Each structure stands twice: as C-alpha cells, then as structure tokens.
Amino acid sequence: MILGVDTGNKMIKTDHFIFHSGIKVKEQRILNGEEGICYKGVNYIENSQRITYLQDKTADERYYILTLLGIAKELEREEGNVRTKGIIPITLLVGLPPGDYGRQKRRFQEYFYRQGKTVHFLYKNRPYQITYTDVKVYMQAYSAYLLIANRLRLVEYSKVLIIDIGGFTVDYLMVRYGVVQPTQIDSIPEGIITLYKRINAGIRQHFNLLLDETDIDNILFKRNTQYPEKVLRRTFEIAKDYLVELLGTFLELGIDIRTTVTVFVGGGSILLTDLIEDVWVRYNSQYFIVDDPQANVKGFKKQYLAELADSAET
C-alpha cells in the first residue's frame, strides 16, 4: 500500500485527511471507536494545540506518532480494500522543505524506516501491524509544482518561482524550464504562524480581544463571525501588510517577481488567496494559486509512480 503524509508545522495532510499537528498523552486507555492511538503502551489523542516548531522533526517521537496516526486513518478508510489482518506492507512517501531537503533527507528517511521492523499499534482500540517496505523523501513545494506543471505548461517558462506559505516557514525554489535551480532554494521563517502572532497582538492592543488561530482563519476565509467590522478590517490590514513585506523579501534575495511566473502553494497561500489577488496588481506578472492543501501529498505519489514507471522501462 502506498501512503503519502505531509508533516506540516501546522497541519498533517494525507490523501484523504487533514488534522492539526498536535497530540497529547491520555492517561486512560483509548476506548473503542475513540479517535486515538496507542503506541508502545502510551495512549495519544489528537490535540488542536499544534506542536511548537521543530527545526528537526526527528528530534523526538511526536512526528512519528502523528504520521502513524495519519496512516491509521487511511487504513481504517480502506477497510475491506486492503488486508488488515497480519502485517500490512506500506511504502511511505514523505517530504521536507526545500531548505532542509539536502541535509535532512537521509535522517528523515531513517526516522520512519527503522530497519523495516514491524510496527504494532492500536487505533480506536483496534490492533494494527504495519511494516515500512520503503520510505521515500521528496521536496515539498516542488511536489506541488509537479502536480500542475503539465496542465499549465510551466516547463515552457524560463523562470517559475514556487512559494509555499506553510505554518512556520515560507519555502521557495526557482525552476527553469522544469529544472530546479539549486542556488535558489531556501526557507524563510515567516510562515502563517508569524501572521497569527501579528494579528493577535494588533487586535489585543487595539480592541482588548484575544483571537486564537481558528478565529483568525475564519475571519480571513470570510466566514460568519461575531466580531465587529472594525476588528475584521484591522485583521485584513495586518494580513495585507504581512503579505506585502513577505513578497518584498524576494527582491532582497535577488528574485524579481515581476520577471517570473509565480506559483503559490500551501495552506497559507489558500488562506491569503483574496489578499494575494489584491496585492498582485503592483507586480503585473502571471501567478497561480494551487487551491489544494493536499497538493504536496498528491505530488509525492505522482513522483513515486513516475519512478516506478521509469524503473519498469529500464
């Protein structure tokens, strides 16, 4: 079974599920049907309070558990279509930000693979056994780019800038005629979590209100909220200032957005879709927004299947 998991700083994404990058230990056992996982005798349940940013996600077991939880959700969904008795072989597809890919790829692969040993766990108090037959690590943002590259004929352009606005980081890379430019790949620590903090501070100072991240998401997505118009207006003003500053950073990095085709990916880009359209008039260049939070996961699978096809031909 081939399963992709995008281990984001804010959200975990699989083929069919999106949930917060947060877990907490539960002292009591997981009940039948309860959304939780038991691994090595410890019970974990989902938590909307995300994990504090980790530069190296292999530093502890939390992203391993979160990934296992995503796999468990997919296995339950596929009940009846896969063999759930005995050991289930899984090819795991994961990704790293462009700035971390080169130096962390091998460690990230080993973090999950662990010599292919059988992994025993309970999900919703039901037993599962899996083994990772292979773990493939791909470059986030580029995976999302590949998902739309052919449809939008992006390989025909001399410069395509991919901007992935994620939870903690904004990842970017330049692609020239379909080829990644290794000298123009990096991550900026100015992701959407930075925006949340700015908005929270600004609203608290002006209106003595405390907004959590879900409140801010609802405002920026223009969902119905109980907040007065002046709070909504100030939230959008802060978000627009953040976006203007972020895009201005690329000129300092030697990238003139006016001369590139720009592709926005990631949950943060989706959140800021309307503001990107508003701000973009000053650049007068072509841009696209990949309106799919699971684009990286789908891109992982597309790359893996392409590799399999290439291997079959040789």
Coordinates of N, CA, C and O in Angstrom, one line a residue, residues 64-201:
Y64 N 6.6 11.2 14.4 CA 6.5 9.7 14.1 C 5.1 9.3 14.5 O 4.4 8.6 13.7
I65 N 4.6 9.7 15.7 CA 3.3 9.3 16.1 C 2.2 10.0 15.3 O 1.2 9.4 14.9
L66 N 2.4 11.3 14.9 CA 1.4 12.0 14.1 C 1.3 11.3 12.7 O 0.2 11.2 12.1
T67 N 2.4 10.9 12.2 CA 2.4 10.2 10.9 C 1.7 8.8 11.0 O 0.9 8.4 10.1
L68 N 2.0 8.1 12.1 CA 1.3 6.9 12.3 C -0.2 7.1 12.5 O -1.0 6.2 12.0
L69 N -0.6 8.2 13.1 CA -2.0 8.5 13.2 C -2.6 8.7 11.8 O -3.7 8.2 11.5
G70 N -1.9 9.4 11.0 CA -2.4 9.6 9.6 C -2.5 8.3 8.8 O -3.5 8.1 8.1
I71 N -1.6 7.4 9.0 CA -1.6 6.1 8.3 C -2.8 5.3 8.9 O -3.5 4.7 8.1
A72 N -3.0 5.4 10.2 CA -4.1 4.6 10.8 C -5.5 5.1 10.2 O -6.4 4.3 9.9
K73 N -5.6 6.4 10.0 CA -6.8 7.0 9.5 C -7.1 6.4 8.1 O -8.2 6.0 7.7
E74 N -6.0 6.4 7.3 CA -6.1 5.9 5.9 C -6.4 4.4 5.9 O -7.2 3.9 5.1
L75 N -5.8 3.6 6.8 CA -6.1 2.2 6.8 C -7.5 1.9 7.2 O -8.1 1.0 6.6
E76 N -8.0 2.6 8.2 CA -9.4 2.4 8.5 C -10.3 2.8 7.4 O -11.3 2.1 7.1
R77 N -10.0 3.8 6.6 CA -10.8 4.2 5.5 C -10.8 3.1 4.4 O -11.8 2.9 3.7
E78 N -9.7 2.5 4.3 CA -9.5 1.4 3.3 C -10.0 0.0 3.7 O -9.7 -0.9 3.1
E79 N -10.6 0.0 4.9 CA -11.0 -1.3 5.5 C -11.8 -2.1 4.4 O -12.8 -1.6 3.8
G80 N -11.4 -3.3 4.2 CA -12.1 -4.1 3.2 C -11.4 -4.1 1.8 O -11.5 -5.0 1.1
N81 N -10.6 -3.0 1.5 CA -9.9 -2.9 0.3 C -8.4 -3.3 0.5 O -7.7 -3.6 -0.5
V82 N -8.0 -3.4 1.7 CA -6.6 -3.8 2.0 C -6.7 -4.9 3.0 O -7.7 -5.1 3.8
R83 N -5.7 -5.7 3.1 CA -5.6 -6.8 4.1 C -5.2 -6.2 5.4 O -4.1 -5.7 5.6
T84 N -6.2 -6.1 6.3 CA -5.9 -5.5 7.6 C -5.6 -6.5 8.7 O -5.3 -6.2 9.9
K85 N -5.6 -7.8 8.4 CA -5.1 -8.8 9.3 C -3.7 -9.2 9.0 O -3.3 -9.3 7.8
G86 N -2.9 -9.4 10.0 CA -1.5 -9.7 9.7 C -0.7 -8.4 9.5 O -1.2 -7.3 9.9
I87 N 0.5 -8.5 8.9 CA 1.3 -7.3 8.7 C 1.0 -6.7 7.4 O 1.0 -7.3 6.3
I88 N 0.7 -5.4 7.4 CA 0.4 -4.6 6.2 C 1.6 -3.9 5.7 O 2.2 -3.1 6.4
P89 N 2.1 -4.2 4.5 CA 3.3 -3.6 4.0 C 2.9 -2.2 3.4 O 1.9 -2.0 2.7
I90 N 3.7 -1.2 3.8 CA 3.4 0.2 3.4 C 4.7 0.8 2.8 O 5.8 0.8 3.4
T91 N 4.5 1.4 1.6 CA 5.5 2.3 1.1 C 5.1 3.7 1.5 O 4.1 4.2 1.1
L92 N 6.0 4.4 2.3 CA 5.6 5.7 2.9 C 6.3 6.8 2.1 O 7.5 6.7 1.9
L93 N 5.5 7.8 1.7 CA 6.0 8.9 1.0 C 5.9 10.1 1.9 O 4.8 10.5 2.3
V94 N 7.0 10.8 2.1 CA 7.0 12.0 3.0 C 7.8 13.1 2.3 O 8.4 12.9 1.3
G95 N 7.8 14.3 2.9 CA 8.5 15.4 2.3 C 9.2 16.3 3.3 O 8.9 16.3 4.5
L96 N 10.2 17.0 2.8 CA 10.9 18.0 3.6 C 10.9 19.4 2.9 O 10.9 19.4 1.7
P97 N 11.0 20.5 3.6 CA 11.1 21.8 3.0 C 12.3 21.9 2.1 O 13.3 21.2 2.4
P98 N 12.3 22.6 1.0 CA 13.4 22.8 0.2 C 14.7 23.1 0.9 O 15.8 22.5 0.6
G99 N 14.7 24.0 1.9 CA 15.9 24.4 2.6 C 16.5 23.3 3.5 O 17.7 23.4 3.8
D100 N 15.7 22.3 3.8 CA 16.2 21.2 4.7 C 16.4 19.9 4.0 O 17.0 19.0 4.5
Y101 N 16.0 19.9 2.7 CA 15.9 18.6 2.0 C 17.3 17.9 1.9 O 17.5 16.8 2.2
G102 N 18.3 18.7 1.5 CA 19.6 18.1 1.2 C 20.3 17.5 2.5 O 20.7 16.4 2.5
R103 N 20.2 18.3 3.6 CA 20.9 17.9 4.8 C 20.1 16.9 5.7 O 20.7 16.3 6.6
Q104 N 18.8 16.9 5.5 CA 18.0 16.1 6.4 C 17.3 14.9 5.8 O 16.7 14.1 6.5
K105 N 17.5 14.7 4.5 CA 16.8 13.7 3.8 C 17.1 12.3 4.3 O 16.1 11.5 4.7
R106 N 18.3 11.9 4.5 CA 18.6 10.6 5.0 C 18.2 10.4 6.4 O 17.6 9.3 6.7
R107 N 18.3 11.4 7.3 CA 17.9 11.2 8.7 C 16.4 11.1 8.7 O 15.9 10.3 9.5
F108 N 15.7 11.8 7.9 CA 14.2 11.7 7.9 C 13.7 10.4 7.4 O 12.8 9.8 8.0
Q109 N 14.4 9.8 6.4 CA 14.1 8.5 5.9 C 14.3 7.4 7.0 O 13.4 6.6 7.3
E110 N 15.4 7.5 7.7 CA 15.7 6.5 8.7 C 14.8 6.7 9.9 O 14.5 5.7 10.6
Y111 N 14.4 7.9 10.2 CA 13.5 8.2 11.3 C 12.2 7.3 11.2 O 11.7 6.8 12.2
F112 N 11.7 7.2 10.0 CA 10.5 6.4 9.8 C 10.8 4.9 9.5 O 10.0 4.0 10.0
Y113 N 11.8 4.7 8.8 CA 12.0 3.3 8.3 C 12.4 2.3 9.4 O 11.8 1.3 9.6
R114 N 13.4 2.7 10.2 CA 13.8 1.9 11.4 C 14.0 0.4 11.1 O 13.5 -0.4 11.7
Q115 N 14.8 0.3 10.0 CA 15.2 -1.1 9.5 C 14.0 -1.9 9.1 O 14.1 -3.2 9.0
G116 N 12.9 -1.3 8.8 CA 11.7 -2.0 8.3 C 11.1 -3.0 9.3 O 10.4 -3.9 9.0
K117 N 11.3 -2.7 10.6 CA 10.8 -3.6 11.7 C 9.3 -3.4 11.7 O 8.7 -2.3 11.4
T118 N 8.6 -4.4 12.2 CA 7.1 -4.4 12.3 C 6.7 -3.4 13.4 O 7.3 -3.4 14.4
V119 N 5.7 -2.6 13.0 CA 5.2 -1.6 14.0 C 3.8 -2.0 14.4 O 2.9 -2.3 13.6
H120 N 3.7 -2.2 15.7 CA 2.4 -2.6 16.3 C 1.8 -1.4 17.0 O 2.4 -0.7 17.7
F121 N 0.5 -1.2 16.8 CA -0.2 -0.1 17.4 C -1.7 -0.4 17.5 O -2.2 -1.3 16.7
L122 N -2.4 0.3 18.3 CA -3.9 0.3 18.4 C -4.4 1.6 17.9 O -3.9 2.7 18.3
Y123 N -5.4 1.6 17.0 CA -6.1 2.8 16.6 C -7.6 2.6 16.9 O -8.2 1.6 16.4
K124 N -8.1 3.5 17.7 CA -9.5 3.4 18.1 C -9.7 2.0 18.8 O -10.7 1.4 18.8
N125 N -8.6 1.6 19.5 CA -8.6 0.4 20.3 C -8.6 -0.9 19.4 O -9.0 -2.0 19.9
R126 N -8.3 -0.7 18.1 CA -8.2 -1.9 17.2 C -6.8 -2.1 16.8 O -6.1 -1.1 16.5
P127 N -6.3 -3.4 16.9 CA -4.9 -3.6 16.6 C -4.5 -3.6 15.1 O -5.3 -4.0 14.3
Y128 N -3.4 -3.0 14.9 CA -2.8 -3.0 13.5 C -1.3 -3.4 13.6 O -0.7 -3.1 14.6
Q129 N -0.8 -4.0 12.5 CA 0.6 -4.2 12.3 C 1.0 -3.8 10.9 O 0.4 -4.2 10.0
I130 N 2.0 -2.9 10.9 CA 2.5 -2.5 9.6 C 4.0 -2.6 9.5 O 4.7 -2.7 10.6
T131 N 4.5 -2.6 8.3 CA 6.0 -2.5 8.2 C 6.2 -1.6 7.0 O 5.5 -1.6 6.0
Y132 N 7.2 -0.7 7.1 CA 7.6 0.2 6.0 C 8.5 -0.6 5.1 O 9.7 -0.8 5.4
T133 N 8.0 -1.0 4.0 CA 8.9 -1.7 3.0 C 9.9 -0.7 2.3 O 10.9 -1.1 1.9
D134 N 9.4 0.6 2.3 CA 10.3 1.6 1.8 C 9.8 3.0 2.3 O 8.6 3.2 2.5
V135 N 10.7 3.9 2.4 CA 10.4 5.3 2.8 C 11.1 6.2 1.8 O 12.3 6.2 1.6
K136 N 10.3 7.0 1.1 CA 10.8 7.9 0.1 C 10.6 9.3 0.5 O 9.5 9.7 1.0
V137 N 11.6 10.1 0.4 CA 11.5 11.5 0.9 C 11.6 12.5 -0.3 O 12.6 12.4 -1.1
Y138 N 10.6 13.3 -0.5 CA 10.6 14.3 -1.6 C 10.7 15.7 -1.1 O 10.5 16.0 0.1
M139 N 10.8 16.6 -2.1 CA 11.0 18.0 -1.7 C 9.6 18.7 -1.8 O 8.9 18.7 -2.8
Q140 N 9.2 19.2 -0.6 CA 7.9 19.9 -0.6 C 8.0 21.1 -1.5 O 9.0 21.6 -1.8
A141 N 6.8 21.6 -1.9 CA 6.7 22.7 -2.8 C 7.0 22.3 -4.3 O 6.1 22.5 -5.1
Y142 N 8.1 21.6 -4.5 CA 8.4 21.1 -5.8 C 7.3 20.0 -6.2 O 6.9 19.9 -7.3
S143 N 7.0 19.2 -5.2 CA 6.0 18.2 -5.4 C 4.6 18.8 -5.8 O 4.0 18.3 -6.7
A144 N 4.3 19.9 -5.2 CA 3.0 20.6 -5.5 C 3.1 21.2 -6.9 O 2.2 21.1 -7.7
Y145 N 4.3 21.7 -7.3 CA 4.5 22.2 -8.6 C 4.3 21.1 -9.7 O 3.7 21.4 -10.7
L146 N 4.8 19.9 -9.4 CA 4.7 18.9 -10.4 C 3.2 18.5 -10.6 O 2.9 18.0 -11.7
L147 N 2.4 18.7 -9.6 CA 1.0 18.3 -9.8 C 0.3 19.2 -10.9 O -0.6 18.7 -11.5
I148 N 0.8 20.4 -11.1 CA 0.1 21.3 -12.1 C 1.0 21.6 -13.2 O 0.5 22.3 -14.2
A149 N 2.2 21.2 -13.2 CA 3.2 21.7 -14.2 C 2.8 21.4 -15.7 O 2.9 22.3 -16.5
N150 N 2.3 20.2 -15.9 CA 1.9 19.8 -17.3 C 0.7 20.5 -17.7 O 0.6 21.1 -18.8
R151 N -0.3 20.6 -16.8 CA -1.6 21.2 -17.2 C -1.4 22.7 -17.5 O -2.0 23.2 -18.4
L152 N -0.5 23.4 -16.8 CA -0.3 24.8 -17.0 C 0.9 25.1 -17.9 O 1.3 26.2 -18.1
R153 N 1.5 24.0 -18.4 CA 2.7 24.1 -19.3 C 3.8 24.9 -18.7 O 4.5 25.7 -19.4
L154 N 4.1 24.7 -17.4 CA 5.0 25.5 -16.7 C 6.5 25.2 -17.1 O 7.4 26.1 -17.0
V155 N 6.7 24.0 -17.7 CA 8.1 23.7 -18.1 C 8.5 24.5 -19.3 O 9.7 24.6 -19.7
E156 N 7.6 25.3 -19.9 CA 7.9 26.1 -21.1 C 8.4 27.5 -20.6 O 8.9 28.3 -21.5
Y157 N 8.3 27.8 -19.4 CA 8.8 29.1 -18.9 C 10.2 29.1 -18.4 O 10.6 28.1 -17.8
S158 N 10.9 30.2 -18.6 CA 12.3 30.3 -18.2 C 12.5 30.4 -16.7 O 13.5 30.0 -16.1
K159 N 11.5 31.0 -16.0 CA 11.6 31.2 -14.6 C 10.2 31.0 -13.9 O 9.3 31.8 -14.2
V160 N 10.1 30.0 -13.1 CA 8.9 29.8 -12.3 C 9.3 29.7 -10.9 O 10.1 28.9 -10.4
L161 N 8.8 30.6 -10.1 CA 9.0 30.7 -8.7 C 7.9 30.0 -7.9 O 6.7 30.4 -8.0
I162 N 8.2 29.0 -7.1 CA 7.2 28.4 -6.3 C 7.4 28.9 -4.9 O 8.5 28.9 -4.3
I163 N 6.3 29.4 -4.3 CA 6.2 29.9 -3.0 C 5.3 29.1 -2.2 O 4.1 29.1 -2.5
D164 N 5.7 28.4 -1.2 CA 4.9 27.6 -0.3 C 4.8 28.2 1.1 O 5.7 28.2 1.9
I165 N 3.6 28.9 1.3 CA 3.4 29.5 2.6 C 2.9 28.5 3.6 O 1.7 28.1 3.5
G166 N 3.7 28.0 4.4 CA 3.3 27.0 5.4 C 3.1 27.5 6.7 O 2.9 28.7 6.9
G167 N 3.1 26.6 7.7 CA 2.9 27.0 9.1 C 4.0 27.9 9.7 O 3.7 29.1 10.0
F168 N 5.2 27.4 9.8 CA 6.3 28.2 10.4 C 7.1 28.8 9.3 O 7.7 29.9 9.5
T169 N 7.3 28.2 8.2 CA 8.2 28.7 7.1 C 7.5 29.0 5.8 O 6.4 28.5 5.6
V170 N 8.1 29.9 5.1 CA 7.8 30.1 3.7 C 8.9 29.5 2.8 O 10.0 30.0 2.9
D171 N 8.6 28.4 2.2 CA 9.6 27.7 1.3 C 9.5 28.2 -0.1 O 8.4 28.5 -0.6
Y172 N 10.7 28.4 -0.7 CA 10.7 28.8 -2.1 C 11.7 28.1 -2.9 O 12.8 27.7 -2.4
L173 N 11.5 28.0 -4.2 CA 12.5 27.4 -5.1 C 12.2 28.0 -6.5 O 11.1 28.2 -6.9
M174 N 13.3 28.1 -7.3 CA 13.2 28.5 -8.7 C 13.3 27.3 -9.6 O 14.2 26.5 -9.4
V175 N 12.5 27.3 -10.6 CA 12.5 26.2 -11.6 C 12.6 26.9 -13.0 O 11.9 27.8 -13.3
R176 N 13.7 26.5 -13.7 CA 13.9 27.0 -15.1 C 13.7 25.9 -16.1 O 14.4 24.9 -16.1
Y177 N 12.7 26.1 -16.9 CA 12.3 25.0 -17.9 C 12.2 23.7 -17.3 O 12.7 22.7 -17.8
G178 N 11.6 23.6 -16.1 CA 11.3 22.3 -15.4 C 12.4 21.8 -14.6 O 12.3 20.8 -13.9
V179 N 13.6 22.5 -14.5 CA 14.7 22.1 -13.7 C 14.9 23.0 -12.5 O 15.0 24.2 -12.6
V180 N 15.0 22.4 -11.3 CA 15.1 23.1 -10.1 C 16.5 23.7 -10.0 O 17.5 23.1 -10.4
Q181 N 16.6 25.0 -9.6 CA 17.9 25.7 -9.5 C 18.4 25.6 -8.1 O 17.8 26.2 -7.2
P182 N 19.4 24.8 -7.9 CA 19.9 24.5 -6.5 C 20.4 25.7 -5.7 O 20.4 25.7 -4.5
T183 N 20.8 26.8 -6.4 CA 21.2 28.0 -5.7 C 20.1 28.9 -5.3 O 20.3 30.0 -4.7
Q184 N 18.9 28.6 -5.8 CA 17.7 29.5 -5.4 C 16.6 28.6 -4.7 O 15.5 28.6 -5.2
I185 N 17.1 28.0 -3.7 CA 16.2 27.2 -2.8 C 16.4 27.6 -1.4 O 17.6 27.6 -0.9
D186 N 15.4 27.8 -0.6 CA 15.6 28.1 0.8 C 14.2 28.2 1.5 O 13.2 28.1 0.9
S187 N 14.3 28.4 2.8 CA 13.1 28.6 3.6 C 13.3 29.9 4.4 O 14.3 30.1 5.0
I188 N 12.2 30.6 4.5 CA 12.2 31.9 5.3 C 11.3 31.6 6.5 O 10.1 31.2 6.4
P189 N 11.7 31.9 7.7 CA 10.9 31.7 8.9 C 9.8 32.7 9.2 O 9.7 33.4 10.2
E190 N 9.0 32.9 8.1 CA 7.9 33.9 8.2 C 6.6 33.3 7.8 O 5.8 33.9 7.0
G191 N 6.3 32.1 8.2 CA 5.1 31.4 7.8 C 3.9 32.0 8.4 O 3.9 33.0 9.1
I192 N 2.7 31.3 8.2 CA 1.4 31.8 8.6 C 1.3 31.9 10.2 O 0.5 32.8 10.7
I193 N 2.1 31.2 10.9 CA 2.1 31.3 12.4 C 2.6 32.7 12.8 O 2.1 33.3 13.7
T194 N 3.6 33.2 12.0 CA 4.0 34.6 12.2 C 2.9 35.6 12.1 O 2.7 36.5 12.8
L195 N 2.1 35.4 11.0 CA 0.9 36.2 10.8 C 0.0 36.2 11.9 O -0.6 37.2 12.4
Y196 N -0.3 35.0 12.4 CA -1.2 34.8 13.6 C -0.8 35.6 14.7 O -1.6 36.3 15.4
K197 N 0.5 35.6 15.0 CA 1.0 36.4 16.2 C 0.9 37.9 16.0 O 0.5 38.6 16.9
R198 N 1.1 38.3 14.7 CA 1.0 39.7 14.4 C -0.5 40.2 14.6 O -0.8 41.2 15.2
I199 N -1.4 39.4 14.1 CA -2.8 39.7 14.2 C -3.3 39.7 15.6 O -4.0 40.6 16.1
N200 N -2.9 38.7 16.3 CA -3.3 38.6 17.7 C -2.8 39.8 18.5 O -3.6 40.3 19.3
A201 N -1.5 40.2 18.3 CA -1.0 41.3 19.1 C -1.7 42.6 18.7 O -2.1 43.4 19.5

